């Protein structure tokens, strides 16, 4: 630590001591009295242990040490009271004892805080309270892929540590596609984004995981995280173990699981009769999709995925590209059947804008109908739709690439048996006029709906 930092800390300490106990400090001590931290009970248990040990030693020694200790204490007290009256010496001893207790406990907590969070901005008590709250949160399973899923995960990790993200492994474009062709590994791109979104580690480490090389023979376009996951897959033997090892490095809050470990290739039949193979080719074909499938057909689900769905308290589908991020997960029959059999609250997060070459002209009901057709059964009870229309500048920008707001055809959606959850969950960048789901707003609305649905 630099001398300037030490000087600032010394000044801050002197300032706080001169002001006495501030309301914030007092409030911090009251927090320690809150139930459910699992701290006070263990301190009390330790104190009882010390007392019982001392008593046991005394009994074993036939009480001789206690007898002499009591005799010595009595002599000292009689001497003190002959010099200083008891109405003066008593209160002084009590005050000194309380000061020593308070000083000792303060320094103890301070030392523990420095050891556990050196240089951290948060108080230890706030960390403990947040930890208890997160691990009491619901078990949430999120199904999807792409940037939509990682955006949602950044918001959800504020409310629960029991998050399982089920991610598609059908990507065959960009860095993931190149690694898939060259090394024969499952595409790591969407998984990397989800791990970074759930990371509870230092910002620098997360940025390193997301870093994309802009130079270097064979490195251009690759992200460090993709290369890391590919190397870990080679070392550990499969992607599931590689993800687990990466989660330990990034201190991930929750789990990220591939929908399947099979090498899946998507195909789509278009309205004009064409059959397009490959995830990246489907969007580029600019046709209306009438049917989706994959090879091999009916890939097996990861056992951990099915266990997470069976144990879930809440299942969220989306947001993300309808046919290339969400549907690929639902082409795994075991996943579809497990979600359909679940009785917990289930909701689909609809996209804000249509996606060119994939959902041109789609309404909310069209999105719902496409998911029902892909699975041959309904998988969710409600659909979350953004309430407000983007700004005029954003609408102009998106119309240039044939993208428009997803229209809510309320009656048609309700005819499909879905409840509609309307909320303002959008962010718009003032410089680029790009619209995205806001992680915090989206997660807050989803958790509020879960609480109501859970009570019902």
PDB file of C-alpha atoms in Angstrom, residues 128-344:
ATOM      1  CA  UNK A 128     -22.462 -11.815   5.268  1.00  0.00           C
ATOM      2  CA  UNK A 129     -26.018 -10.483   4.957  1.00  0.00           C
ATOM      3  CA  UNK A 130     -25.794 -10.531   1.138  1.00  0.00           C
ATOM      4  CA  UNK A 131     -24.394 -14.070   1.258  1.00  0.00           C
ATOM      5  CA  UNK A 132     -27.287 -15.304   3.407  1.00  0.00           C
ATOM      6  CA  UNK A 133     -29.844 -13.550   1.173  1.00  0.00           C
ATOM      7  CA  UNK A 134     -28.382 -14.960  -2.047  1.00  0.00           C
ATOM      8  CA  UNK A 135     -28.216 -18.524  -0.754  1.00  0.00           C
ATOM      9  CA  UNK A 136     -31.831 -18.295   0.391  1.00  0.00           C
ATOM     10  CA  UNK A 137     -32.889 -17.248  -3.116  1.00  0.00           C
ATOM     11  CA  UNK A 138     -34.960 -19.512  -5.376  1.00  0.00           C
ATOM     12  CA  UNK A 139     -33.432 -22.169  -7.607  1.00  0.00           C
ATOM     13  CA  UNK A 140     -33.693 -20.559 -11.042  1.00  0.00           C
ATOM     14  CA  UNK A 141     -33.149 -22.332 -14.364  1.00  0.00           C
ATOM     15  CA  UNK A 142     -32.663 -20.114 -17.418  1.00  0.00           C
ATOM     16  CA  UNK A 143     -32.757 -21.573 -20.946  1.00  0.00           C
ATOM     17  CA  UNK A 144     -31.305 -19.746 -23.934  1.00  0.00           C
ATOM     18  CA  UNK A 145     -28.113 -18.421 -25.460  1.00  0.00           C
ATOM     19  CA  UNK A 146     -26.509 -15.406 -27.091  1.00  0.00           C
ATOM     20  CA  UNK A 147     -26.248 -11.949 -25.549  1.00  0.00           C
ATOM     21  CA  UNK A 148     -29.841 -12.063 -24.289  1.00  0.00           C
ATOM     22  CA  UNK A 149     -29.131 -14.843 -21.814  1.00  0.00           C
ATOM     23  CA  UNK A 150     -25.938 -13.267 -20.451  1.00  0.00           C
ATOM     24  CA  UNK A 151     -27.785  -9.954 -20.010  1.00  0.00           C
ATOM     25  CA  UNK A 152     -30.464 -11.634 -17.902  1.00  0.00           C
ATOM     26  CA  UNK A 153     -27.898 -13.519 -15.805  1.00  0.00           C
ATOM     27  CA  UNK A 154     -26.169 -10.272 -14.812  1.00  0.00           C
ATOM     28  CA  UNK A 155     -29.418  -9.137 -13.226  1.00  0.00           C
ATOM     29  CA  UNK A 156     -30.497 -12.455 -11.680  1.00  0.00           C
ATOM     30  CA  UNK A 157     -27.238 -13.002  -9.772  1.00  0.00           C
ATOM     31  CA  UNK A 158     -28.206 -10.053  -7.539  1.00  0.00           C
ATOM     32  CA  UNK A 159     -31.169 -12.048  -6.195  1.00  0.00           C
ATOM     33  CA  UNK A 160     -30.007 -15.655  -6.021  1.00  0.00           C
ATOM     34  CA  UNK A 161     -26.873 -17.788  -5.999  1.00  0.00           C
ATOM     35  CA  UNK A 162     -28.862 -20.828  -7.169  1.00  0.00           C
ATOM     36  CA  UNK A 163     -28.867 -20.085 -10.899  1.00  0.00           C
ATOM     37  CA  UNK A 164     -28.417 -22.691 -13.624  1.00  0.00           C
ATOM     38  CA  UNK A 165     -27.994 -21.418 -17.177  1.00  0.00           C
ATOM     39  CA  UNK A 166     -28.720 -24.018 -19.859  1.00  0.00           C
ATOM     40  CA  UNK A 167     -26.891 -22.880 -22.976  1.00  0.00           C
ATOM     41  CA  UNK A 168     -27.114 -23.896 -26.627  1.00  0.00           C
ATOM     42  CA  UNK A 169     -24.068 -25.494 -28.262  1.00  0.00           C
ATOM     43  CA  UNK A 170     -25.214 -25.135 -31.882  1.00  0.00           C
ATOM     44  CA  UNK A 171     -23.171 -22.020 -32.718  1.00  0.00           C
ATOM     45  CA  UNK A 172     -20.950 -22.481 -35.793  1.00  0.00           C
ATOM     46  CA  UNK A 173     -19.924 -18.918 -36.622  1.00  0.00           C
ATOM     47  CA  UNK A 174     -17.142 -16.555 -35.576  1.00  0.00           C
ATOM     48  CA  UNK A 175     -14.474 -17.630 -33.089  1.00  0.00           C
ATOM     49  CA  UNK A 176     -16.614 -20.514 -31.768  1.00  0.00           C
ATOM     50  CA  UNK A 177     -17.152 -21.881 -35.270  1.00  0.00           C
ATOM     51  CA  UNK A 178     -13.446 -21.766 -36.064  1.00  0.00           C
ATOM     52  CA  UNK A 179     -12.521 -23.580 -32.843  1.00  0.00           C
ATOM     53  CA  UNK A 180     -15.264 -26.115 -33.506  1.00  0.00           C
ATOM     54  CA  UNK A 181     -13.848 -26.898 -36.963  1.00  0.00           C
ATOM     55  CA  UNK A 182     -10.170 -26.888 -35.988  1.00  0.00           C
ATOM     56  CA  UNK A 183     -10.314 -28.723 -32.648  1.00  0.00           C
ATOM     57  CA  UNK A 184     -13.603 -30.618 -32.833  1.00  0.00           C
ATOM     58  CA  UNK A 185     -14.785 -29.061 -29.531  1.00  0.00           C
ATOM     59  CA  UNK A 186     -18.255 -27.781 -28.718  1.00  0.00           C
ATOM     60  CA  UNK A 187     -18.625 -24.024 -29.387  1.00  0.00           C
ATOM     61  CA  UNK A 188     -17.609 -22.116 -26.232  1.00  0.00           C
ATOM     62  CA  UNK A 189     -18.815 -18.589 -27.126  1.00  0.00           C
ATOM     63  CA  UNK A 190     -22.238 -18.452 -25.442  1.00  0.00           C
ATOM     64  CA  UNK A 191     -20.905 -20.388 -22.457  1.00  0.00           C
ATOM     65  CA  UNK A 192     -18.043 -17.905 -22.077  1.00  0.00           C
ATOM     66  CA  UNK A 193     -20.471 -14.964 -22.066  1.00  0.00           C
ATOM     67  CA  UNK A 194     -22.631 -16.611 -19.391  1.00  0.00           C
ATOM     68  CA  UNK A 195     -19.623 -17.401 -17.188  1.00  0.00           C
ATOM     69  CA  UNK A 196     -18.475 -13.781 -17.424  1.00  0.00           C
ATOM     70  CA  UNK A 197     -22.001 -12.553 -16.630  1.00  0.00           C
ATOM     71  CA  UNK A 198     -22.216 -14.709 -13.478  1.00  0.00           C
ATOM     72  CA  UNK A 199     -18.641 -14.009 -12.361  1.00  0.00           C
ATOM     73  CA  UNK A 200     -18.255 -12.625  -8.860  1.00  0.00           C
ATOM     74  CA  UNK A 201     -14.513 -12.097  -9.250  1.00  0.00           C
ATOM     75  CA  UNK A 202     -12.427  -9.010  -9.903  1.00  0.00           C
ATOM     76  CA  UNK A 203     -13.387  -6.907 -12.906  1.00  0.00           C
ATOM     77  CA  UNK A 204      -9.917  -7.321 -14.440  1.00  0.00           C
ATOM     78  CA  UNK A 205     -10.186 -11.118 -14.519  1.00  0.00           C
ATOM     79  CA  UNK A 206     -13.609 -10.948 -16.185  1.00  0.00           C
ATOM     80  CA  UNK A 207     -12.289  -8.494 -18.775  1.00  0.00           C
ATOM     81  CA  UNK A 208      -9.397 -10.870 -19.460  1.00  0.00           C
ATOM     82  CA  UNK A 209     -11.856 -13.721 -20.071  1.00  0.00           C
ATOM     83  CA  UNK A 210     -13.774 -11.537 -22.562  1.00  0.00           C
ATOM     84  CA  UNK A 211     -10.670 -10.090 -24.250  1.00  0.00           C
ATOM     85  CA  UNK A 212     -10.660 -10.550 -28.045  1.00  0.00           C
ATOM     86  CA  UNK A 213      -7.371 -10.627 -29.956  1.00  0.00           C
ATOM     87  CA  UNK A 214      -7.049  -8.014 -32.711  1.00  0.00           C
ATOM     88  CA  UNK A 215      -3.668  -9.176 -34.030  1.00  0.00           C
ATOM     89  CA  UNK A 216      -1.542 -12.306 -34.267  1.00  0.00           C
ATOM     90  CA  UNK A 217      -1.391 -15.075 -36.848  1.00  0.00           C
ATOM     91  CA  UNK A 218      -4.379 -17.356 -36.185  1.00  0.00           C
ATOM     92  CA  UNK A 219      -5.451 -15.381 -33.088  1.00  0.00           C
ATOM     93  CA  UNK A 220      -7.393 -12.538 -34.719  1.00  0.00           C
ATOM     94  CA  UNK A 221     -11.062 -12.707 -33.771  1.00  0.00           C
ATOM     95  CA  UNK A 222     -10.598 -15.243 -30.978  1.00  0.00           C
ATOM     96  CA  UNK A 223     -11.419 -14.324 -27.400  1.00  0.00           C
ATOM     97  CA  UNK A 224      -9.175 -15.400 -24.540  1.00  0.00           C
ATOM     98  CA  UNK A 225     -12.132 -17.119 -22.849  1.00  0.00           C
ATOM     99  CA  UNK A 226     -12.879 -19.222 -25.926  1.00  0.00           C
ATOM    100  CA  UNK A 227      -9.258 -20.350 -26.149  1.00  0.00           C
ATOM    101  CA  UNK A 228      -9.168 -21.023 -22.403  1.00  0.00           C
ATOM    102  CA  UNK A 229     -12.338 -23.169 -22.527  1.00  0.00           C
ATOM    103  CA  UNK A 230     -11.026 -25.025 -25.578  1.00  0.00           C
ATOM    104  CA  UNK A 231      -7.726 -25.776 -23.829  1.00  0.00           C
ATOM    105  CA  UNK A 232      -9.561 -26.843 -20.659  1.00  0.00           C
ATOM    106  CA  UNK A 233     -11.808 -29.137 -22.723  1.00  0.00           C
ATOM    107  CA  UNK A 234      -8.716 -30.812 -24.144  1.00  0.00           C
ATOM    108  CA  UNK A 235      -7.128 -31.157 -20.693  1.00  0.00           C
ATOM    109  CA  UNK A 236     -10.192 -32.288 -18.709  1.00  0.00           C
ATOM    110  CA  UNK A 237     -11.740 -34.426 -21.449  1.00  0.00           C
ATOM    111  CA  UNK A 238     -15.091 -32.676 -21.971  1.00  0.00           C
ATOM    112  CA  UNK A 239     -16.755 -29.272 -21.930  1.00  0.00           C
ATOM    113  CA  UNK A 240     -18.687 -29.860 -18.693  1.00  0.00           C
ATOM    114  CA  UNK A 241     -15.479 -30.266 -16.671  1.00  0.00           C
ATOM    115  CA  UNK A 242     -13.887 -27.347 -18.496  1.00  0.00           C
ATOM    116  CA  UNK A 243     -16.807 -25.118 -17.510  1.00  0.00           C
ATOM    117  CA  UNK A 244     -16.555 -26.244 -13.894  1.00  0.00           C
ATOM    118  CA  UNK A 245     -12.823 -25.424 -13.783  1.00  0.00           C
ATOM    119  CA  UNK A 246     -13.445 -22.005 -15.369  1.00  0.00           C
ATOM    120  CA  UNK A 247     -16.244 -21.332 -12.880  1.00  0.00           C
ATOM    121  CA  UNK A 248     -13.775 -21.868 -10.021  1.00  0.00           C
ATOM    122  CA  UNK A 249     -11.353 -19.365 -11.555  1.00  0.00           C
ATOM    123  CA  UNK A 250     -14.020 -16.697 -12.081  1.00  0.00           C
ATOM    124  CA  UNK A 251     -15.867 -17.380  -8.777  1.00  0.00           C
ATOM    125  CA  UNK A 252     -19.098 -17.873 -10.723  1.00  0.00           C
ATOM    126  CA  UNK A 253     -22.328 -17.385  -8.782  1.00  0.00           C
ATOM    127  CA  UNK A 254     -24.394 -20.280 -10.103  1.00  0.00           C
ATOM    128  CA  UNK A 255     -23.767 -22.857 -12.851  1.00  0.00           C
ATOM    129  CA  UNK A 256     -23.490 -22.811 -16.628  1.00  0.00           C
ATOM    130  CA  UNK A 257     -24.320 -26.082 -18.400  1.00  0.00           C
ATOM    131  CA  UNK A 258     -24.388 -27.024 -22.093  1.00  0.00           C
ATOM    132  CA  UNK A 259     -27.761 -28.422 -23.164  1.00  0.00           C
ATOM    133  CA  UNK A 260     -26.017 -31.484 -24.605  1.00  0.00           C
ATOM    134  CA  UNK A 261     -22.493 -32.750 -25.194  1.00  0.00           C
ATOM    135  CA  UNK A 262     -23.418 -33.977 -28.689  1.00  0.00           C
ATOM    136  CA  UNK A 263     -21.935 -32.205 -31.712  1.00  0.00           C
ATOM    137  CA  UNK A 264     -25.202 -30.696 -32.977  1.00  0.00           C
ATOM    138  CA  UNK A 265     -25.776 -29.089 -36.358  1.00  0.00           C
ATOM    139  CA  UNK A 266     -28.959 -27.054 -36.858  1.00  0.00           C
ATOM    140  CA  UNK A 267     -31.072 -27.192 -40.004  1.00  0.00           C
ATOM    141  CA  UNK A 268     -34.119 -25.195 -41.052  1.00  0.00           C
ATOM    142  CA  UNK A 269     -36.799 -25.637 -43.711  1.00  0.00           C
ATOM    143  CA  UNK A 270     -37.895 -22.334 -45.233  1.00  0.00           C
ATOM    144  CA  UNK A 271     -41.269 -21.383 -46.659  1.00  0.00           C
ATOM    145  CA  UNK A 272     -39.807 -21.298 -50.186  1.00  0.00           C
ATOM    146  CA  UNK A 273     -38.749 -24.962 -49.896  1.00  0.00           C
ATOM    147  CA  UNK A 274     -35.050 -24.466 -49.166  1.00  0.00           C
ATOM    148  CA  UNK A 275     -33.323 -26.513 -46.477  1.00  0.00           C
ATOM    149  CA  UNK A 276     -30.513 -24.587 -44.776  1.00  0.00           C
ATOM    150  CA  UNK A 277     -27.886 -26.263 -42.617  1.00  0.00           C
ATOM    151  CA  UNK A 278     -25.718 -24.519 -40.033  1.00  0.00           C
ATOM    152  CA  UNK A 279     -26.736 -21.967 -37.405  1.00  0.00           C
ATOM    153  CA  UNK A 280     -24.945 -19.036 -39.038  1.00  0.00           C
ATOM    154  CA  UNK A 281     -26.387 -19.889 -42.471  1.00  0.00           C
ATOM    155  CA  UNK A 282     -30.003 -19.955 -41.272  1.00  0.00           C
ATOM    156  CA  UNK A 283     -30.137 -16.245 -40.431  1.00  0.00           C
ATOM    157  CA  UNK A 284     -28.151 -15.319 -43.546  1.00  0.00           C
ATOM    158  CA  UNK A 285     -30.677 -17.143 -45.786  1.00  0.00           C
ATOM    159  CA  UNK A 286     -33.279 -14.364 -45.198  1.00  0.00           C
ATOM    160  CA  UNK A 287     -36.243 -16.695 -45.489  1.00  0.00           C
ATOM    161  CA  UNK A 288     -39.283 -17.490 -43.385  1.00  0.00           C
ATOM    162  CA  UNK A 289     -38.576 -20.495 -41.166  1.00  0.00           C
ATOM    163  CA  UNK A 290     -41.328 -23.109 -41.032  1.00  0.00           C
ATOM    164  CA  UNK A 291     -39.479 -25.963 -39.322  1.00  0.00           C
ATOM    165  CA  UNK A 292     -36.331 -26.437 -37.258  1.00  0.00           C
ATOM    166  CA  UNK A 293     -34.347 -29.548 -36.457  1.00  0.00           C
ATOM    167  CA  UNK A 294     -30.849 -30.805 -35.773  1.00  0.00           C
ATOM    168  CA  UNK A 295     -28.485 -33.630 -36.569  1.00  0.00           C
ATOM    169  CA  UNK A 296     -28.047 -35.939 -34.839  1.00  0.00           C
ATOM    170  CA  UNK A 297     -31.762 -36.125 -34.141  1.00  0.00           C
ATOM    171  CA  UNK A 298     -32.882 -36.247 -30.485  1.00  0.00           C
ATOM    172  CA  UNK A 299     -29.497 -35.541 -28.846  1.00  0.00           C
ATOM    173  CA  UNK A 300     -29.234 -36.669 -25.193  1.00  0.00           C
ATOM    174  CA  UNK A 301     -29.412 -34.055 -22.456  1.00  0.00           C
ATOM    175  CA  UNK A 302     -26.695 -33.591 -19.883  1.00  0.00           C
ATOM    176  CA  UNK A 303     -27.813 -35.395 -16.667  1.00  0.00           C
ATOM    177  CA  UNK A 304     -26.956 -32.299 -14.605  1.00  0.00           C
ATOM    178  CA  UNK A 305     -29.326 -30.260 -16.799  1.00  0.00           C
ATOM    179  CA  UNK A 306     -32.262 -32.590 -16.141  1.00  0.00           C
ATOM    180  CA  UNK A 307     -31.507 -32.614 -12.408  1.00  0.00           C
ATOM    181  CA  UNK A 308     -31.452 -28.798 -12.336  1.00  0.00           C
ATOM    182  CA  UNK A 309     -34.847 -28.610 -14.090  1.00  0.00           C
ATOM    183  CA  UNK A 310     -36.396 -31.173 -11.725  1.00  0.00           C
ATOM    184  CA  UNK A 311     -35.136 -29.269  -8.667  1.00  0.00           C
ATOM    185  CA  UNK A 312     -35.953 -25.785 -10.005  1.00  0.00           C
ATOM    186  CA  UNK A 313     -38.283 -23.356  -8.245  1.00  0.00           C
ATOM    187  CA  UNK A 314     -38.537 -21.123 -11.308  1.00  0.00           C
ATOM    188  CA  UNK A 315     -37.887 -21.634 -15.043  1.00  0.00           C
ATOM    189  CA  UNK A 316     -37.180 -18.756 -17.443  1.00  0.00           C
ATOM    190  CA  UNK A 317     -36.945 -19.185 -21.223  1.00  0.00           C
ATOM    191  CA  UNK A 318     -35.095 -16.464 -23.146  1.00  0.00           C
ATOM    192  CA  UNK A 319     -34.447 -13.738 -24.022  1.00  0.00           C
ATOM    193  CA  UNK A 320     -32.441 -14.404 -27.163  1.00  0.00           C
ATOM    194  CA  UNK A 321     -32.669 -15.196 -30.861  1.00  0.00           C
ATOM    195  CA  UNK A 322     -35.791 -17.326 -31.198  1.00  0.00           C
ATOM    196  CA  UNK A 323     -34.588 -19.947 -33.681  1.00  0.00           C
ATOM    197  CA  UNK A 324     -30.813 -19.911 -33.152  1.00  0.00           C
ATOM    198  CA  UNK A 325     -30.496 -19.412 -29.365  1.00  0.00           C
ATOM    199  CA  UNK A 326     -33.668 -20.688 -27.687  1.00  0.00           C
ATOM    200  CA  UNK A 327     -35.129 -23.397 -29.963  1.00  0.00           C
ATOM    201  CA  UNK A 328     -31.809 -25.362 -30.198  1.00  0.00           C
ATOM    202  CA  UNK A 329     -32.056 -26.142 -26.460  1.00  0.00           C
ATOM    203  CA  UNK A 330     -35.625 -27.340 -26.954  1.00  0.00           C
ATOM    204  CA  UNK A 331     -34.581 -29.720 -29.734  1.00  0.00           C
ATOM    205  CA  UNK A 332     -33.215 -31.911 -26.934  1.00  0.00           C
ATOM    206  CA  UNK A 333     -36.375 -33.953 -26.146  1.00  0.00           C
ATOM    207  CA  UNK A 334     -35.402 -34.725 -22.546  1.00  0.00           C
ATOM    208  CA  UNK A 335     -35.112 -31.006 -21.768  1.00  0.00           C
ATOM    209  CA  UNK A 336     -38.484 -30.261 -23.368  1.00  0.00           C
ATOM    210  CA  UNK A 337     -40.213 -33.085 -21.493  1.00  0.00           C
ATOM    211  CA  UNK A 338     -38.634 -32.060 -18.171  1.00  0.00           C
ATOM    212  CA  UNK A 339     -39.769 -28.427 -18.530  1.00  0.00           C
ATOM    213  CA  UNK A 340     -43.270 -29.501 -19.644  1.00  0.00           C
ATOM    214  CA  UNK A 341     -43.588 -31.807 -16.616  1.00  0.00           C
ATOM    215  CA  UNK A 342     -42.534 -29.098 -14.177  1.00  0.00           C
ATOM    216  CA  UNK A 343     -45.228 -27.463 -12.045  1.00  0.00           C
ATOM    217  CA  UNK A 344     -43.184 -24.421 -10.970  1.00  0.00           C
TER     218      UNK A 344
END
